[in-house]
Amino acid sequence: MKKILFALILSVGFFVTSARADDGLRVGVMDVMKINSDAAVMKSLNKQKDSALADIQKVVNAKRKDFEKREDELKTKQSLMDKEAFLKELQSFQKDVMDYDKQTEQKVAGIEKAYIEALKTIQKDYLDRIVRKIGAEKKYSLVLNSQTTIVLDKNLDITDSVIDALNEEVKEIKLNVK
């Protein structure tokens, strides 16, 4: 009984798929990962993000050395200070470290937010229009992300055309960190 039901579902699914294909449904695909790695604007944006994060990391590394030095000085003073004064200085030091960590997290979050905003700009101002144009030229009804589909016909892939068009229109978008 299960085999008959399964065969019936398969044949109905095949019939519906065949009917839709006969109605002119044409599907294209694009490799979003390849666009993200190969398009000039994406290379530029990723480089800006990596550079901004590296700059923060340099400052953090230097500040960590300062904190380590302060911590060593505090440990040295511990035996010379009364307990209450030491605890007060220790709390002040710990607060400084936590405040700095919070500021650093905010800076990193600012970079991530700016990156996401730049991605949205690329998508809205360029990519959507380019994909629609190429899809219309090829008479596609639908363009899917190739990472979420199984592509049987490589001729349906518009990735390289999208990258070429994107590269012609925009090379760089400024990462606007606030």
PDB file of C-alpha atoms in Angstrom:
ATOM      1  CA  MET A   1       0.000   0.000   0.000  1.00  0.00           C
ATOM      2  CA  LYS A   2       2.813   2.419   0.906  1.00  0.00           C
ATOM      3  CA  LYS A   3       4.572   1.669  -2.387  1.00  0.00           C
ATOM      4  CA  ILE A   4       1.438   2.431  -4.383  1.00  0.00           C
ATOM      5  CA  LEU A   5       0.854   5.676  -2.469  1.00  0.00           C
ATOM      6  CA  PHE A   6       4.499   6.707  -2.948  1.00  0.00           C
ATOM      7  CA  ALA A   7       4.294   5.943  -6.699  1.00  0.00           C
ATOM      8  CA  LEU A   8       1.072   7.932  -6.953  1.00  0.00           C
ATOM      9  CA  ILE A   9       2.628  10.938  -5.159  1.00  0.00           C
ATOM     10  CA  LEU A  10       5.688  10.741  -7.415  1.00  0.00           C
ATOM     11  CA  SER A  11       3.629  10.619 -10.579  1.00  0.00           C
ATOM     12  CA  VAL A  12       1.431  13.533  -9.448  1.00  0.00           C
ATOM     13  CA  GLY A  13       4.576  15.506  -8.556  1.00  0.00           C
ATOM     14  CA  PHE A  14       6.111  14.673 -11.931  1.00  0.00           C
ATOM     15  CA  PHE A  15       2.919  15.641 -13.743  1.00  0.00           C
ATOM     16  CA  VAL A  16       2.706  18.995 -11.896  1.00  0.00           C
ATOM     17  CA  THR A  17       6.400  19.678 -12.543  1.00  0.00           C
ATOM     18  CA  SER A  18       6.039  18.735 -16.200  1.00  0.00           C
ATOM     19  CA  ALA A  19       2.968  20.911 -16.579  1.00  0.00           C
ATOM     20  CA  ARG A  20       4.755  23.874 -15.072  1.00  0.00           C
ATOM     21  CA  ALA A  21       7.800  23.347 -17.274  1.00  0.00           C
ATOM     22  CA  ASP A  22       5.515  23.219 -20.304  1.00  0.00           C
ATOM     23  CA  ASP A  23       3.976  26.515 -19.206  1.00  0.00           C
ATOM     24  CA  GLY A  24       7.341  28.177 -19.738  1.00  0.00           C
ATOM     25  CA  LEU A  25       8.871  28.123 -16.261  1.00  0.00           C
ATOM     26  CA  ARG A  26      12.571  28.730 -16.789  1.00  0.00           C
ATOM     27  CA  VAL A  27      14.937  28.741 -13.869  1.00  0.00           C
ATOM     28  CA  GLY A  28      18.420  30.190 -13.638  1.00  0.00           C
ATOM     29  CA  VAL A  29      20.935  29.863 -10.842  1.00  0.00           C
ATOM     30  CA  MET A  30      23.743  31.954  -9.451  1.00  0.00           C
ATOM     31  CA  ASP A  31      26.525  31.149  -7.015  1.00  0.00           C
ATOM     32  CA  VAL A  32      26.279  33.795  -4.292  1.00  0.00           C
ATOM     33  CA  MET A  33      29.480  32.555  -2.649  1.00  0.00           C
ATOM     34  CA  LYS A  34      31.408  33.065  -5.889  1.00  0.00           C
ATOM     35  CA  ILE A  35      29.935  36.550  -6.291  1.00  0.00           C
ATOM     36  CA  ASN A  36      30.998  37.344  -2.721  1.00  0.00           C
ATOM     37  CA  SER A  37      34.538  36.197  -3.382  1.00  0.00           C
ATOM     38  CA  ASP A  38      35.091  37.319  -6.982  1.00  0.00           C
ATOM     39  CA  ALA A  39      33.221  40.605  -7.508  1.00  0.00           C
ATOM     40  CA  ALA A  40      35.493  43.644  -7.193  1.00  0.00           C
ATOM     41  CA  VAL A  41      33.097  45.493  -4.904  1.00  0.00           C
ATOM     42  CA  MET A  42      32.965  42.516  -2.541  1.00  0.00           C
ATOM     43  CA  LYS A  43      36.742  42.128  -2.530  1.00  0.00           C
ATOM     44  CA  SER A  44      37.051  45.817  -1.694  1.00  0.00           C
ATOM     45  CA  LEU A  45      34.421  45.672   1.018  1.00  0.00           C
ATOM     46  CA  ASN A  46      35.938  42.576   2.616  1.00  0.00           C
ATOM     47  CA  LYS A  47      39.398  44.168   2.509  1.00  0.00           C
ATOM     48  CA  GLN A  48      38.066  47.314   4.217  1.00  0.00           C
ATOM     49  CA  LYS A  49      36.365  45.229   6.907  1.00  0.00           C
ATOM     50  CA  ASP A  50      39.464  43.086   7.505  1.00  0.00           C
ATOM     51  CA  SER A  51      41.638  46.206   7.688  1.00  0.00           C
ATOM     52  CA  ALA A  52      39.323  47.914  10.186  1.00  0.00           C
ATOM     53  CA  LEU A  53      39.246  44.795  12.362  1.00  0.00           C
ATOM     54  CA  ALA A  54      43.045  44.448  12.150  1.00  0.00           C
ATOM     55  CA  ASP A  55      43.438  48.080  13.263  1.00  0.00           C
ATOM     56  CA  ILE A  56      41.243  47.410  16.274  1.00  0.00           C
ATOM     57  CA  GLN A  57      43.226  44.264  17.047  1.00  0.00           C
ATOM     58  CA  LYS A  58      46.516  46.228  17.051  1.00  0.00           C
ATOM     59  CA  VAL A  59      45.098  48.741  19.519  1.00  0.00           C
ATOM     60  CA  VAL A  60      43.654  45.953  21.667  1.00  0.00           C
ATOM     61  CA  ASN A  61      47.007  44.141  21.760  1.00  0.00           C
ATOM     62  CA  ALA A  62      48.786  47.324  22.886  1.00  0.00           C
ATOM     63  CA  LYS A  63      46.119  48.049  25.501  1.00  0.00           C
ATOM     64  CA  ARG A  64      46.323  44.469  26.791  1.00  0.00           C
ATOM     65  CA  LYS A  65      50.045  44.978  27.391  1.00  0.00           C
ATOM     66  CA  ASP A  66      49.232  48.126  29.371  1.00  0.00           C
ATOM     67  CA  PHE A  67      46.672  46.208  31.391  1.00  0.00           C
ATOM     68  CA  GLU A  68      49.160  43.415  32.070  1.00  0.00           C
ATOM     69  CA  LYS A  69      51.704  45.989  33.270  1.00  0.00           C
ATOM     70  CA  ARG A  70      49.100  47.606  35.541  1.00  0.00           C
ATOM     71  CA  GLU A  71      48.128  44.199  36.872  1.00  0.00           C
ATOM     72  CA  ASP A  72      51.769  43.359  37.654  1.00  0.00           C
ATOM     73  CA  GLU A  73      52.190  46.704  39.437  1.00  0.00           C
ATOM     74  CA  LEU A  74      49.023  46.045  41.394  1.00  0.00           C
ATOM     75  CA  LYS A  75      50.264  42.617  42.482  1.00  0.00           C
ATOM     76  CA  THR A  76      53.543  44.187  43.592  1.00  0.00           C
ATOM     77  CA  LYS A  77      51.686  46.805  45.651  1.00  0.00           C
ATOM     78  CA  GLN A  78      49.364  44.253  47.233  1.00  0.00           C
ATOM     79  CA  SER A  79      51.695  43.375  50.095  1.00  0.00           C
ATOM     80  CA  LEU A  80      52.463  47.080  50.727  1.00  0.00           C
ATOM     81  CA  MET A  81      48.844  48.260  50.854  1.00  0.00           C
ATOM     82  CA  ASP A  82      46.107  47.687  53.371  1.00  0.00           C
ATOM     83  CA  LYS A  83      43.467  45.254  52.203  1.00  0.00           C
ATOM     84  CA  GLU A  84      40.698  47.840  51.681  1.00  0.00           C
ATOM     85  CA  ALA A  85      42.857  50.177  49.587  1.00  0.00           C
ATOM     86  CA  PHE A  86      44.078  47.228  47.508  1.00  0.00           C
ATOM     87  CA  LEU A  87      40.528  45.996  46.872  1.00  0.00           C
ATOM     88  CA  LYS A  88      39.496  49.492  45.828  1.00  0.00           C
ATOM     89  CA  GLU A  89      42.372  49.713  43.328  1.00  0.00           C
ATOM     90  CA  LEU A  90      41.685  46.186  42.111  1.00  0.00           C
ATOM     91  CA  GLN A  91      38.024  47.033  41.499  1.00  0.00           C
ATOM     92  CA  SER A  92      39.028  50.183  39.651  1.00  0.00           C
ATOM     93  CA  PHE A  93      41.408  48.154  37.477  1.00  0.00           C
ATOM     94  CA  GLN A  94      38.764  45.516  36.750  1.00  0.00           C
ATOM     95  CA  LYS A  95      36.253  48.236  35.844  1.00  0.00           C
ATOM     96  CA  ASP A  96      38.763  49.791  33.432  1.00  0.00           C
ATOM     97  CA  VAL A  97      39.301  46.399  31.770  1.00  0.00           C
ATOM     98  CA  MET A  98      35.560  45.750  31.472  1.00  0.00           C
ATOM     99  CA  ASP A  99      34.897  49.258  30.124  1.00  0.00           C
ATOM    100  CA  TYR A 100      37.628  48.838  27.535  1.00  0.00           C
ATOM    101  CA  ASP A 101      36.289  45.421  26.508  1.00  0.00           C
ATOM    102  CA  LYS A 102      32.823  46.932  26.122  1.00  0.00           C
ATOM    103  CA  GLN A 103      34.176  49.786  23.979  1.00  0.00           C
ATOM    104  CA  THR A 104      36.048  47.297  21.816  1.00  0.00           C
ATOM    105  CA  GLU A 105      32.929  45.172  21.364  1.00  0.00           C
ATOM    106  CA  GLN A 106      31.020  48.302  20.325  1.00  0.00           C
ATOM    107  CA  LYS A 107      33.691  49.177  17.757  1.00  0.00           C
ATOM    108  CA  VAL A 108      33.607  45.668  16.307  1.00  0.00           C
ATOM    109  CA  ALA A 109      29.795  45.761  16.272  1.00  0.00           C
ATOM    110  CA  GLY A 110      30.004  49.108  14.452  1.00  0.00           C
ATOM    111  CA  ILE A 111      32.197  47.568  11.779  1.00  0.00           C
ATOM    112  CA  GLU A 112      29.851  44.601  11.412  1.00  0.00           C
ATOM    113  CA  LYS A 113      26.839  46.931  11.182  1.00  0.00           C
ATOM    114  CA  ALA A 114      28.554  49.071   8.529  1.00  0.00           C
ATOM    115  CA  TYR A 115      29.460  45.915   6.606  1.00  0.00           C
ATOM    116  CA  ILE A 116      25.866  44.680   6.658  1.00  0.00           C
ATOM    117  CA  GLU A 117      24.623  48.107   5.537  1.00  0.00           C
ATOM    118  CA  ALA A 118      27.105  48.080   2.650  1.00  0.00           C
ATOM    119  CA  LEU A 119      25.935  44.582   1.669  1.00  0.00           C
ATOM    120  CA  LYS A 120      22.338  45.812   1.688  1.00  0.00           C
ATOM    121  CA  THR A 121      23.333  48.735  -0.534  1.00  0.00           C
ATOM    122  CA  ILE A 122      25.054  46.420  -2.993  1.00  0.00           C
ATOM    123  CA  GLN A 123      22.031  44.127  -3.020  1.00  0.00           C
ATOM    124  CA  LYS A 124      19.450  46.910  -3.359  1.00  0.00           C
ATOM    125  CA  ASP A 125      21.272  49.322  -5.674  1.00  0.00           C
ATOM    126  CA  TYR A 126      23.067  46.882  -7.944  1.00  0.00           C
ATOM    127  CA  LEU A 127      22.639  43.150  -7.557  1.00  0.00           C
ATOM    128  CA  ASP A 128      18.836  42.913  -7.644  1.00  0.00           C
ATOM    129  CA  ARG A 129      18.660  45.022 -10.811  1.00  0.00           C
ATOM    130  CA  ILE A 130      21.517  43.142 -12.505  1.00  0.00           C
ATOM    131  CA  VAL A 131      20.011  39.720 -11.744  1.00  0.00           C
ATOM    132  CA  ARG A 132      16.583  40.877 -12.969  1.00  0.00           C
ATOM    133  CA  LYS A 133      18.110  42.211 -16.195  1.00  0.00           C
ATOM    134  CA  ILE A 134      20.136  39.086 -16.939  1.00  0.00           C
ATOM    135  CA  GLY A 135      17.220  36.858 -15.943  1.00  0.00           C
ATOM    136  CA  ALA A 136      14.893  38.769 -18.282  1.00  0.00           C
ATOM    137  CA  GLU A 137      17.402  38.546 -21.146  1.00  0.00           C
ATOM    138  CA  LYS A 138      17.567  34.776 -20.689  1.00  0.00           C
ATOM    139  CA  LYS A 139      13.786  34.624 -20.196  1.00  0.00           C
ATOM    140  CA  TYR A 140      14.070  33.087 -16.726  1.00  0.00           C
ATOM    141  CA  SER A 141      11.029  33.112 -14.486  1.00  0.00           C
ATOM    142  CA  LEU A 142      13.121  32.483 -11.415  1.00  0.00           C
ATOM    143  CA  VAL A 143      16.775  32.697 -10.324  1.00  0.00           C
ATOM    144  CA  LEU A 144      17.868  30.546  -7.392  1.00  0.00           C
ATOM    145  CA  ASN A 145      20.971  30.436  -5.221  1.00  0.00           C
ATOM    146  CA  SER A 146      23.040  27.486  -6.443  1.00  0.00           C
ATOM    147  CA  GLN A 147      24.044  26.647  -2.850  1.00  0.00           C
ATOM    148  CA  THR A 148      20.443  25.680  -2.102  1.00  0.00           C
ATOM    149  CA  THR A 149      19.702  23.769  -5.289  1.00  0.00           C
ATOM    150  CA  ILE A 150      21.075  20.891  -7.280  1.00  0.00           C
ATOM    151  CA  VAL A 151      22.081  22.246 -10.666  1.00  0.00           C
ATOM    152  CA  LEU A 152      21.920  19.704 -13.456  1.00  0.00           C
ATOM    153  CA  ASP A 153      22.463  22.062 -16.383  1.00  0.00           C
ATOM    154  CA  LYS A 154      25.458  24.404 -16.049  1.00  0.00           C
ATOM    155  CA  ASN A 155      24.001  26.553 -18.855  1.00  0.00           C
ATOM    156  CA  LEU A 156      21.475  27.878 -16.328  1.00  0.00           C
ATOM    157  CA  ASP A 157      24.257  29.481 -14.258  1.00  0.00           C
ATOM    158  CA  ILE A 158      24.411  33.288 -14.595  1.00  0.00           C
ATOM    159  CA  THR A 159      27.072  33.837 -11.927  1.00  0.00           C
ATOM    160  CA  ASP A 160      29.850  34.994 -14.241  1.00  0.00           C
ATOM    161  CA  SER A 161      27.496  37.351 -16.077  1.00  0.00           C
ATOM    162  CA  VAL A 162      26.379  38.834 -12.758  1.00  0.00           C
ATOM    163  CA  ILE A 163      29.986  39.312 -11.619  1.00  0.00           C
ATOM    164  CA  ASP A 164      30.941  40.941 -14.930  1.00  0.00           C
ATOM    165  CA  ALA A 165      27.985  43.338 -14.806  1.00  0.00           C
ATOM    166  CA  LEU A 166      28.606  44.137 -11.147  1.00  0.00           C
ATOM    167  CA  ASN A 167      32.283  44.819 -11.858  1.00  0.00           C
ATOM    168  CA  GLU A 168      31.317  47.183 -14.683  1.00  0.00           C
ATOM    169  CA  GLU A 169      28.954  49.167 -12.473  1.00  0.00           C
ATOM    170  CA  VAL A 170      30.743  49.395  -9.144  1.00  0.00           C
ATOM    171  CA  LYS A 171      34.251  48.652  -7.940  1.00  0.00           C
ATOM    172  CA  GLU A 172      34.041  49.925  -4.400  1.00  0.00           C
ATOM    173  CA  ILE A 173      31.591  50.930  -1.730  1.00  0.00           C
ATOM    174  CA  LYS A 174      32.981  52.749   1.289  1.00  0.00           C
ATOM    175  CA  LEU A 175      32.600  50.949   4.598  1.00  0.00           C
ATOM    176  CA  ASN A 176      30.938  53.705   6.615  1.00  0.00           C
ATOM    177  CA  VAL A 177      31.796  52.899  10.233  1.00  0.00           C
ATOM    178  CA  LYS A 178      30.112  55.185  12.746  1.00  0.00           C
TER     179      LYS A 178
END
